[in-house]
Tab-separated table of C-alpha atoms and ligand atoms in Angstrom:
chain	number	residue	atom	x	y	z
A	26	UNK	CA	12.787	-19.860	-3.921
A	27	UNK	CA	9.601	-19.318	-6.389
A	28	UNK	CA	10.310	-22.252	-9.134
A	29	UNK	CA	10.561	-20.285	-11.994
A	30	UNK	CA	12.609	-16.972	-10.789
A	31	UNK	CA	13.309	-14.173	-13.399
A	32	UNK	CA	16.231	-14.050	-12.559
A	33	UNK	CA	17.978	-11.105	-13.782
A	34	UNK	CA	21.502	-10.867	-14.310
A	35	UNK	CA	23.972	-8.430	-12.236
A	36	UNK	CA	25.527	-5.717	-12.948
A	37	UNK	CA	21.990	-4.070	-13.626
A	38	UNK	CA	22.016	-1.549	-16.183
A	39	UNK	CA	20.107	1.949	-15.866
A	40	UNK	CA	16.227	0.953	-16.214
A	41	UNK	CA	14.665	4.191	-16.374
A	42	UNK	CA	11.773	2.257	-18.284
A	43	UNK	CA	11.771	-0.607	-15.990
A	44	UNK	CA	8.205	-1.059	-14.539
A	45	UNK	CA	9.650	-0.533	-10.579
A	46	UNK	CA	11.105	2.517	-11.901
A	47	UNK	CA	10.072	5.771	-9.379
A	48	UNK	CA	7.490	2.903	-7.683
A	49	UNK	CA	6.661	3.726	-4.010
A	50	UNK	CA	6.098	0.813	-2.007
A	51	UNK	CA	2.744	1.758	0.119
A	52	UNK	CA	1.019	-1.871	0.557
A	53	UNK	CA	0.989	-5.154	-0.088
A	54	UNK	CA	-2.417	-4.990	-2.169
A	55	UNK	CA	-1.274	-4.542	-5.805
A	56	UNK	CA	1.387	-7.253	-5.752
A	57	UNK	CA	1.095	-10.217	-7.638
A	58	UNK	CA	2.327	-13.754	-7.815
A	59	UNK	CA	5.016	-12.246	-10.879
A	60	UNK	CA	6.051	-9.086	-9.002
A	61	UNK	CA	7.063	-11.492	-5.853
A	62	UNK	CA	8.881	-13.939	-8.316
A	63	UNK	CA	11.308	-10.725	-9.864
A	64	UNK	CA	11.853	-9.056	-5.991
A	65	UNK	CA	12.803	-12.355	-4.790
A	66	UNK	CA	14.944	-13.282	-8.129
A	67	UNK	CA	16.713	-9.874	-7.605
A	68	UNK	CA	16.933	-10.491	-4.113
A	69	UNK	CA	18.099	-14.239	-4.684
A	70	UNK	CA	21.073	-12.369	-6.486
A	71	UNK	CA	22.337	-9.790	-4.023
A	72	UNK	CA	22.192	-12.429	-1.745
A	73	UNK	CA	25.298	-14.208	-4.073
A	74	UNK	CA	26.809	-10.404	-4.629
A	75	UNK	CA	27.261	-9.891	-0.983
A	76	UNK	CA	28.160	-13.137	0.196
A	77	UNK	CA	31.151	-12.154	-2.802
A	78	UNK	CA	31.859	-9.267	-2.922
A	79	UNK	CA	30.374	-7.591	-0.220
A	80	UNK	CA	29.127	-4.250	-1.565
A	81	UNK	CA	29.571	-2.878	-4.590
A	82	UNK	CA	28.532	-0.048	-6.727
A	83	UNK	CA	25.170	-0.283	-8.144
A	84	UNK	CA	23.613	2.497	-6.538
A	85	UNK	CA	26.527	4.384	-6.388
A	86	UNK	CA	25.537	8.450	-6.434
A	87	UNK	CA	22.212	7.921	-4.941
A	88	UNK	CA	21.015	9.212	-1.443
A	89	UNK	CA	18.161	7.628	0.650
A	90	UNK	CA	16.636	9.409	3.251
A	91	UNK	CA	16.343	7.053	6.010
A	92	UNK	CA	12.885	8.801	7.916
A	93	UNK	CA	11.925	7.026	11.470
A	94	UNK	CA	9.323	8.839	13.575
A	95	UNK	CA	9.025	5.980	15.814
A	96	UNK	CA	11.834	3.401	17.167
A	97	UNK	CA	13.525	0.798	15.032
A	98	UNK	CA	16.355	-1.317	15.046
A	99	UNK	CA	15.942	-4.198	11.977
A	100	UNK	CA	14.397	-2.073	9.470
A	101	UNK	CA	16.223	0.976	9.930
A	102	UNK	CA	19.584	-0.714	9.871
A	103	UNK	CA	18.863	-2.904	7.533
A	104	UNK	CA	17.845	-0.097	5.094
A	105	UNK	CA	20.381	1.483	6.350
A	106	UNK	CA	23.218	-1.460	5.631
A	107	UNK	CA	21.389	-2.117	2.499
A	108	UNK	CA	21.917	1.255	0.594
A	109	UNK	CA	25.545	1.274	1.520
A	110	UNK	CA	25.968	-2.541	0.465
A	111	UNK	CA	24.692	-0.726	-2.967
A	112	UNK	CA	27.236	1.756	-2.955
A	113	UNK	CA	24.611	4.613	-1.989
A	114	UNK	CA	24.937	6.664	0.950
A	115	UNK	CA	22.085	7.993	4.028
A	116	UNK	CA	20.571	10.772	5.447
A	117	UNK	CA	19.689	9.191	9.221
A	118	UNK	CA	16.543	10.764	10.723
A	119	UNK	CA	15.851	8.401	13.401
A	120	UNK	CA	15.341	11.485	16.103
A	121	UNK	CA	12.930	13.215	15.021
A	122	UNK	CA	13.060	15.518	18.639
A	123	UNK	CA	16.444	17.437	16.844
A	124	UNK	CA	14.645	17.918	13.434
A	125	UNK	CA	12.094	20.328	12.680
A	126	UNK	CA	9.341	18.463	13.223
A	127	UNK	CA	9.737	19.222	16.782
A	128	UNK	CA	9.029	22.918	15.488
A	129	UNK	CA	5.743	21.629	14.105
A	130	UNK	CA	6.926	20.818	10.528
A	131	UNK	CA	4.359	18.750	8.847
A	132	UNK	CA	5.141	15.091	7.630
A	133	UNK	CA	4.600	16.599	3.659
A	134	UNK	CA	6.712	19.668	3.969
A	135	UNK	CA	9.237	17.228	5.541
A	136	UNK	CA	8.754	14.765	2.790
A	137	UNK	CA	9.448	17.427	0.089
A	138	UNK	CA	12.199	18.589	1.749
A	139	UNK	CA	14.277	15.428	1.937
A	140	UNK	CA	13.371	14.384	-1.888
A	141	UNK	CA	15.520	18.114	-2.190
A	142	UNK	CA	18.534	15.978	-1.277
A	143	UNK	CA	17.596	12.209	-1.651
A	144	UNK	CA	16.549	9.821	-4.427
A	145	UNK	CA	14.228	7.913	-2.602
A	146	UNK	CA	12.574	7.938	0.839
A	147	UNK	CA	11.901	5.102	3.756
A	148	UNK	CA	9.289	6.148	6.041
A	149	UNK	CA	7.856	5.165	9.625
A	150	UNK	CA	5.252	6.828	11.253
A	151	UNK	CA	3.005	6.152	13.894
A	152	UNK	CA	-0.340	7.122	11.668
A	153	UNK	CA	-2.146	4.657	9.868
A	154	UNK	CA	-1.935	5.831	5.786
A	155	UNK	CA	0.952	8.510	6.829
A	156	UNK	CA	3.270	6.460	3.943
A	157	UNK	CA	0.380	7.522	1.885
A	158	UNK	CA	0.729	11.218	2.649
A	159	UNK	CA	3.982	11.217	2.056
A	160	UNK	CA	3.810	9.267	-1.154
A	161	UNK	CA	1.087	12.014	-2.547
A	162	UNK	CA	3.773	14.943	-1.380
A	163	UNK	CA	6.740	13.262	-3.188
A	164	UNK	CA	8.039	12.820	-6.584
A	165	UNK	CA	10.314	10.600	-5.576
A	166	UNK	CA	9.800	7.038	-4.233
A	167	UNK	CA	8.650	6.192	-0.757
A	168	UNK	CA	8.936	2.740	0.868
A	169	UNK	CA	6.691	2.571	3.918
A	170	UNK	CA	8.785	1.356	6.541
A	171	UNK	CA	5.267	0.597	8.787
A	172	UNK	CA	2.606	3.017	9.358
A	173	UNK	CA	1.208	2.447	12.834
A	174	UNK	CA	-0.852	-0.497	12.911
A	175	UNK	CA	-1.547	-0.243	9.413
A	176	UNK	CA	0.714	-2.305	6.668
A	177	UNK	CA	4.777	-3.175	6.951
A	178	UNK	CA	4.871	-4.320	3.495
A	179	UNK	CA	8.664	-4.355	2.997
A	180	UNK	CA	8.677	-6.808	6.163
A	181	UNK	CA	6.082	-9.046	4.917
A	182	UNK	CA	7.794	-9.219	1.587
A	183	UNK	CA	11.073	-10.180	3.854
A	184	UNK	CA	9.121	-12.589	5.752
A	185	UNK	CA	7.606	-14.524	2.593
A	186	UNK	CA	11.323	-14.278	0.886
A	187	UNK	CA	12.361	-16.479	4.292
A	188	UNK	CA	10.098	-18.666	3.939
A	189	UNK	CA	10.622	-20.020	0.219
A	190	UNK	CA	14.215	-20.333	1.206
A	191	UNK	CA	13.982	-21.695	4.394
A	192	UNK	CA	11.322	-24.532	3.474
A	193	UNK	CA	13.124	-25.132	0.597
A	194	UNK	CA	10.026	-25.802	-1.123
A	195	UNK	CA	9.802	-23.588	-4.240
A	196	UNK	CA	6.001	-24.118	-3.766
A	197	UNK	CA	4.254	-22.381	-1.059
A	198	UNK	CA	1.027	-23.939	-2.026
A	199	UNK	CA	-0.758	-26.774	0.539
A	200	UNK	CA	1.027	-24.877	3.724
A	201	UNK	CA	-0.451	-23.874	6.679
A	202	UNK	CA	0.822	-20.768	8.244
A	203	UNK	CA	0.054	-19.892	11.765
A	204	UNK	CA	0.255	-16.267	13.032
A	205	UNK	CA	0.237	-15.864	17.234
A	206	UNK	CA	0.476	-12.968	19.288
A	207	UNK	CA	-1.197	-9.452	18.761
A	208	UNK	CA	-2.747	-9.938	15.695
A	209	UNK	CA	-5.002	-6.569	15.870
A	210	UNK	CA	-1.889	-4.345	16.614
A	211	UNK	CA	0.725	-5.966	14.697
A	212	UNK	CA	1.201	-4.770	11.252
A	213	UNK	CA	3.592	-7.184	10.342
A	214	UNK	CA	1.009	-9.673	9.886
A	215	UNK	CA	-1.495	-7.493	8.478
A	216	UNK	CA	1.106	-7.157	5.559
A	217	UNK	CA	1.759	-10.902	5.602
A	218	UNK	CA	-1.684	-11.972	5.412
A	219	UNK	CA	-2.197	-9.928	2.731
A	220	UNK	CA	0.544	-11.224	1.226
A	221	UNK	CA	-0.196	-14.983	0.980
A	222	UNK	CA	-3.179	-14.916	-0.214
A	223	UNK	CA	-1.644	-15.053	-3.439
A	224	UNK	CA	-0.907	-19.018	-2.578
A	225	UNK	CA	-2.885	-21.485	-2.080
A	226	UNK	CA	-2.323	-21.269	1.991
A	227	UNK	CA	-4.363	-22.234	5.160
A	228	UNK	CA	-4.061	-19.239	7.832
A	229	UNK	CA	-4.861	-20.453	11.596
A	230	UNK	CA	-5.098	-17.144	13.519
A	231	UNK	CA	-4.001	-17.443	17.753
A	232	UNK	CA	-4.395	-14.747	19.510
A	233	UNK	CA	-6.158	-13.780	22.747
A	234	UNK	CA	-9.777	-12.672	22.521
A	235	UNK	CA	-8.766	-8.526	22.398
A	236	UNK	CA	-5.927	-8.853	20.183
A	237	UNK	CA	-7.543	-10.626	17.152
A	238	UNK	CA	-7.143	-10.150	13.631
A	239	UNK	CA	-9.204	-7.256	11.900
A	240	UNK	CA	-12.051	-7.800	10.589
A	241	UNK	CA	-11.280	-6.156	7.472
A	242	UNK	CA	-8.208	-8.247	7.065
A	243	UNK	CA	-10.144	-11.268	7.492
A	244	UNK	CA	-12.442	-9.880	5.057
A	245	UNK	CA	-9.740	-9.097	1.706
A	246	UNK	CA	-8.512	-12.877	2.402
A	247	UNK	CA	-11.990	-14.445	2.363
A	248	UNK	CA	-12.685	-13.061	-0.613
A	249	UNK	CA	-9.687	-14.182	-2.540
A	250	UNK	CA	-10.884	-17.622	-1.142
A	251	UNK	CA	-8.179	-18.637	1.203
A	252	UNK	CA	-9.204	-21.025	3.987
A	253	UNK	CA	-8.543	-18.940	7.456
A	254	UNK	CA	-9.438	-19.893	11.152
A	255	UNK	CA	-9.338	-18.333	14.669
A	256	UNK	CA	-8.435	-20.432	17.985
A	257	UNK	CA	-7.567	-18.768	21.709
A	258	UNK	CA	-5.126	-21.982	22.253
A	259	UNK	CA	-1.818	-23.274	19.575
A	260	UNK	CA	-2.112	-26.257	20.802
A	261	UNK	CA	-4.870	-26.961	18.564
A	262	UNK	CA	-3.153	-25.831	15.322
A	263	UNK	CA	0.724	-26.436	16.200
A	264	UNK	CA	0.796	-30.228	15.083
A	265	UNK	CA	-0.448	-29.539	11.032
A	266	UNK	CA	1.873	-26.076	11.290
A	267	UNK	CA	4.357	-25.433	8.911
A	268	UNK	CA	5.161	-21.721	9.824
A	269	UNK	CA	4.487	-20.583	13.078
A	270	UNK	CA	4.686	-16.631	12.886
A	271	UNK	CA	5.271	-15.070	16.412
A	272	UNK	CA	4.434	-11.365	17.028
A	273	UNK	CA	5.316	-9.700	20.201
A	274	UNK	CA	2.269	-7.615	22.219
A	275	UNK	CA	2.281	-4.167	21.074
A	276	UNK	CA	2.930	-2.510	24.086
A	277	UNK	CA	2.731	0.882	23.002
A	278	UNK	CA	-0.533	1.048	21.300
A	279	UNK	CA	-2.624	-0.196	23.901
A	280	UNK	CA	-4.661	2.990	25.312
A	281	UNK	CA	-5.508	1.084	29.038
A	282	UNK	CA	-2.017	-0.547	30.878
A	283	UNK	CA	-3.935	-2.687	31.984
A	284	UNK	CA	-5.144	-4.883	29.377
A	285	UNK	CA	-2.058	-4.847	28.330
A	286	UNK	CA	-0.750	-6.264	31.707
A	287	UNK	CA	-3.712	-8.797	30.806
A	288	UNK	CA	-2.559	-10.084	27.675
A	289	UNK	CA	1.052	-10.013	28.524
A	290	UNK	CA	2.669	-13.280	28.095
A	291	UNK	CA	-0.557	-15.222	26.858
A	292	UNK	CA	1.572	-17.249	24.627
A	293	UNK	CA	5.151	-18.614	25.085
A	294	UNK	CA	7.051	-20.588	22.664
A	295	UNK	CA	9.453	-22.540	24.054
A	296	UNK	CA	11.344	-26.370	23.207
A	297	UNK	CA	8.795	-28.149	25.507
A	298	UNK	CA	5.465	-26.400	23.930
A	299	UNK	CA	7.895	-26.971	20.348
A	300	UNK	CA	7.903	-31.143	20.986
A	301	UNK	CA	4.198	-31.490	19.606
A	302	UNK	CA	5.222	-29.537	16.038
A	303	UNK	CA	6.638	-31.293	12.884
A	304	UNK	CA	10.099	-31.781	12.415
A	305	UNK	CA	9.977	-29.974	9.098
A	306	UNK	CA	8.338	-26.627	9.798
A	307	UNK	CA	9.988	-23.096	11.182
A	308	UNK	CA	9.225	-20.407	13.656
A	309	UNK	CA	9.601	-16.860	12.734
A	310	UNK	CA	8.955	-13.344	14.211
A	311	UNK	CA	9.688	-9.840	13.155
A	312	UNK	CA	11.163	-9.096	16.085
A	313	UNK	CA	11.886	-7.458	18.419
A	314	UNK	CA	11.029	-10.353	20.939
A	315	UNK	CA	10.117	-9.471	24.944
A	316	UNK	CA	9.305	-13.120	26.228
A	317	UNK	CA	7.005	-14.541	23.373
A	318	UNK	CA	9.844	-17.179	22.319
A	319	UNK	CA	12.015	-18.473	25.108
A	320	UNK	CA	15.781	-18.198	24.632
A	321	UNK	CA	16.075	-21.895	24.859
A	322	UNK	CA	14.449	-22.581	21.458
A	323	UNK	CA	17.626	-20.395	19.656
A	324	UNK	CA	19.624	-23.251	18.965
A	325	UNK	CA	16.411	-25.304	17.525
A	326	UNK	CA	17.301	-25.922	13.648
A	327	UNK	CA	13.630	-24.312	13.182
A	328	UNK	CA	14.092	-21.122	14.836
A	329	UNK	CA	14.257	-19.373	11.527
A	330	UNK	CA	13.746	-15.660	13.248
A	331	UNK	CA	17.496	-14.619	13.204
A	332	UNK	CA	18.134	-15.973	9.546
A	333	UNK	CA	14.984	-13.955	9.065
A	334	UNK	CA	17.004	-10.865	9.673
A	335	UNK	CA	19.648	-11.045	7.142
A	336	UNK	CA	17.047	-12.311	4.726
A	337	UNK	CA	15.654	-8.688	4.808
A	338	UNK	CA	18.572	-6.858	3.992
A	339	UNK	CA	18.477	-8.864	0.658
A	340	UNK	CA	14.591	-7.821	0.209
A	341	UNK	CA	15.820	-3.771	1.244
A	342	UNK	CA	18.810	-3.876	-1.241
A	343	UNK	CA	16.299	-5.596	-3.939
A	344	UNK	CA	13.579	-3.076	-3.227
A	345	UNK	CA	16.067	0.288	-3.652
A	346	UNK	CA	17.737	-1.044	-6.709
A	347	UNK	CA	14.673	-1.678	-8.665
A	348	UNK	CA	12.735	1.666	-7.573
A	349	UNK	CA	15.974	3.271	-8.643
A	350	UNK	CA	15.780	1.952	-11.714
A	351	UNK	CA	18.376	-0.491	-11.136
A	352	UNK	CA	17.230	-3.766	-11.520
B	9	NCD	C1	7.979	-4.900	13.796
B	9	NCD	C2	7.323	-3.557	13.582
B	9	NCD	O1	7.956	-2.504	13.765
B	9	NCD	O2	6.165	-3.580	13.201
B	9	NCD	N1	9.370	-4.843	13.855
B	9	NCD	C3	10.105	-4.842	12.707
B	9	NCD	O3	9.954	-4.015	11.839
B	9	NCD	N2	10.987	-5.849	12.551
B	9	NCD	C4	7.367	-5.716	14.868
B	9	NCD	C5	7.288	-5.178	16.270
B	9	NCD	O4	7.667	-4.047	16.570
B	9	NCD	O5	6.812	-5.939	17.111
């Protein structure tokens, strides 16, 4: 956890002229260090409310609408689990094929028809700066659930929250964060990048030579001055690594099979390849995994990626109560 938390103190009371209130939740980019500090203080305390309660009645009357035009399990579910935790109930639109976008509905007349019914909106969509879109068509809040290879912000904000509590640092500062995999197609770590350069980080970047990070991600971190590097091999970077982010090849947004085919499998992390890394670091990933961490690290005390999970539904439930006015 952040040293100095504000932590507030549950049950919320309405907040109508909190500044979250009616927020959407687009990007990364206009976060600071004390907007991370409240989420994660919030989040900190739903954590205690549903290890004691279980779910309880904060959000009790609202309605999100639950918007997935391409697959999910984590983020959808966890929204899901999140808003009901609250008290809250769902519209599900995870089939988009039985709603009338099949009839050629556009993503804003959808958008203003669900903020008919619901408080707030979560949205994935396979267009870069669709979240956007819908965010200019709606009154009512929209959290962008990932927008093709653009920005997963409420993921990266998950992934950071997992980190302060798994190092158990309360600083962030002086770490060096690795990210493998598909860095050009993954917008998890687009997000995450993003993200830490609010810290005083070091970012290795390991990817193969197609799938590297964009240059216009690479760019925004330079200029806030944070140390970054790009190798083709981990074993370089793994020794002086103290969070080794896995992403999994983005299958579907390659245009040619076969550089995917190419690229498939470059990197495997498993406990052999894991004997050269400290003792004291962890190894996440958004999931879902194909074969980018072998099933025989699970059990390894730094195979954070599961914990990483239920981390997020803490981050969702934070996120809806204080764009609700909530928190
Ligand atoms: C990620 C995504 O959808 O970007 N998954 C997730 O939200 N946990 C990562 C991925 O699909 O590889």
């Amino acid at each position: 956890m952040p040293t100095s938390p504000q932590s507030p103190h549950l049950p919320f009371g309405d907040n109508v002229h909190s500044p979250w209130y009616g927020k959407d939740v687009l990007s990364v980019k206009n976060l600071d260090r004390k907007d991370l500090e409240y989420i994660f203080g919030v989040a900190h305390e739903m954590h205690g409310m549903v290890d004691r309660v279980g779910s309880f009645d904060l959000l009790k009357g609202k309605i999100l609408a639950n918007l997935f035009y391409e697959p999910s399990t984590r983020t959808s579910s966890s929204f899901h689990a999140a808003m009901e935790r609250l008290g809250g109930s769902v519209i599900p639109i995870n089939n988009v094929k039985y709603s009338s976008v099949s009839k050629g509905e556009s993503l804003a007349d959808t958008i203003r028809t669900l903020e008919c019914y619901a408080d707030v909106i979560v949205l994935r969509h396979p267009e870069v700066g669709s979240a956007a879109i819908a965010a200019e068509a709606a009154e009512k809040p929209v959290l962008n659930a990932g927008d093709g290879v653009g920005e997963h912000p409420t993921q990266a904000l998950l992934d950071l929250f997992t980190i302060f509590s798994e190092l158990d640092i309360g600083e962030i500062d002086g770490k060096t964060i690795t990210m493998l995999g598909d860095l050009k197609y993954g917008r998890t770590v687009h997000s995450l990048a993003r993200l830490l350069t609010l810290y005083d980080v070091k970012l290795n970047y390991v990817s193969p030579d197609i799938l590297k990070m964009p240059q216009e991600v690479m760019d925004e971190v330079a200029a806030k001055g944070i140390p970054q590097a790009e190798y083709s091999s981990l074993e370089e970077v793994l020794p002086e690594t103290d969070v080794l982010y896995v992403t999994r090849v983005q299958k579907e947004r390659f245009k040619n099979p076969g550089d995917y085919e190419k690229v498939a499998g470059s990197f495997v992390i498993n406990t052999e390849i894991m004997k050269a890394a400290k003792e004291q670091m962890i190894v996440m990933h958004p999931l879902p995994r194909v074969n980018e961490i072998s099933p025989d690290f699970d059990k390894d005390p730094r195979a954070a990626y599961f914990r990483q999970m239920e981390y997020g539904l803490y981050v969702r439930m934070a996120l809806l109560a204080m764009v609700l006015g909530k928190a």
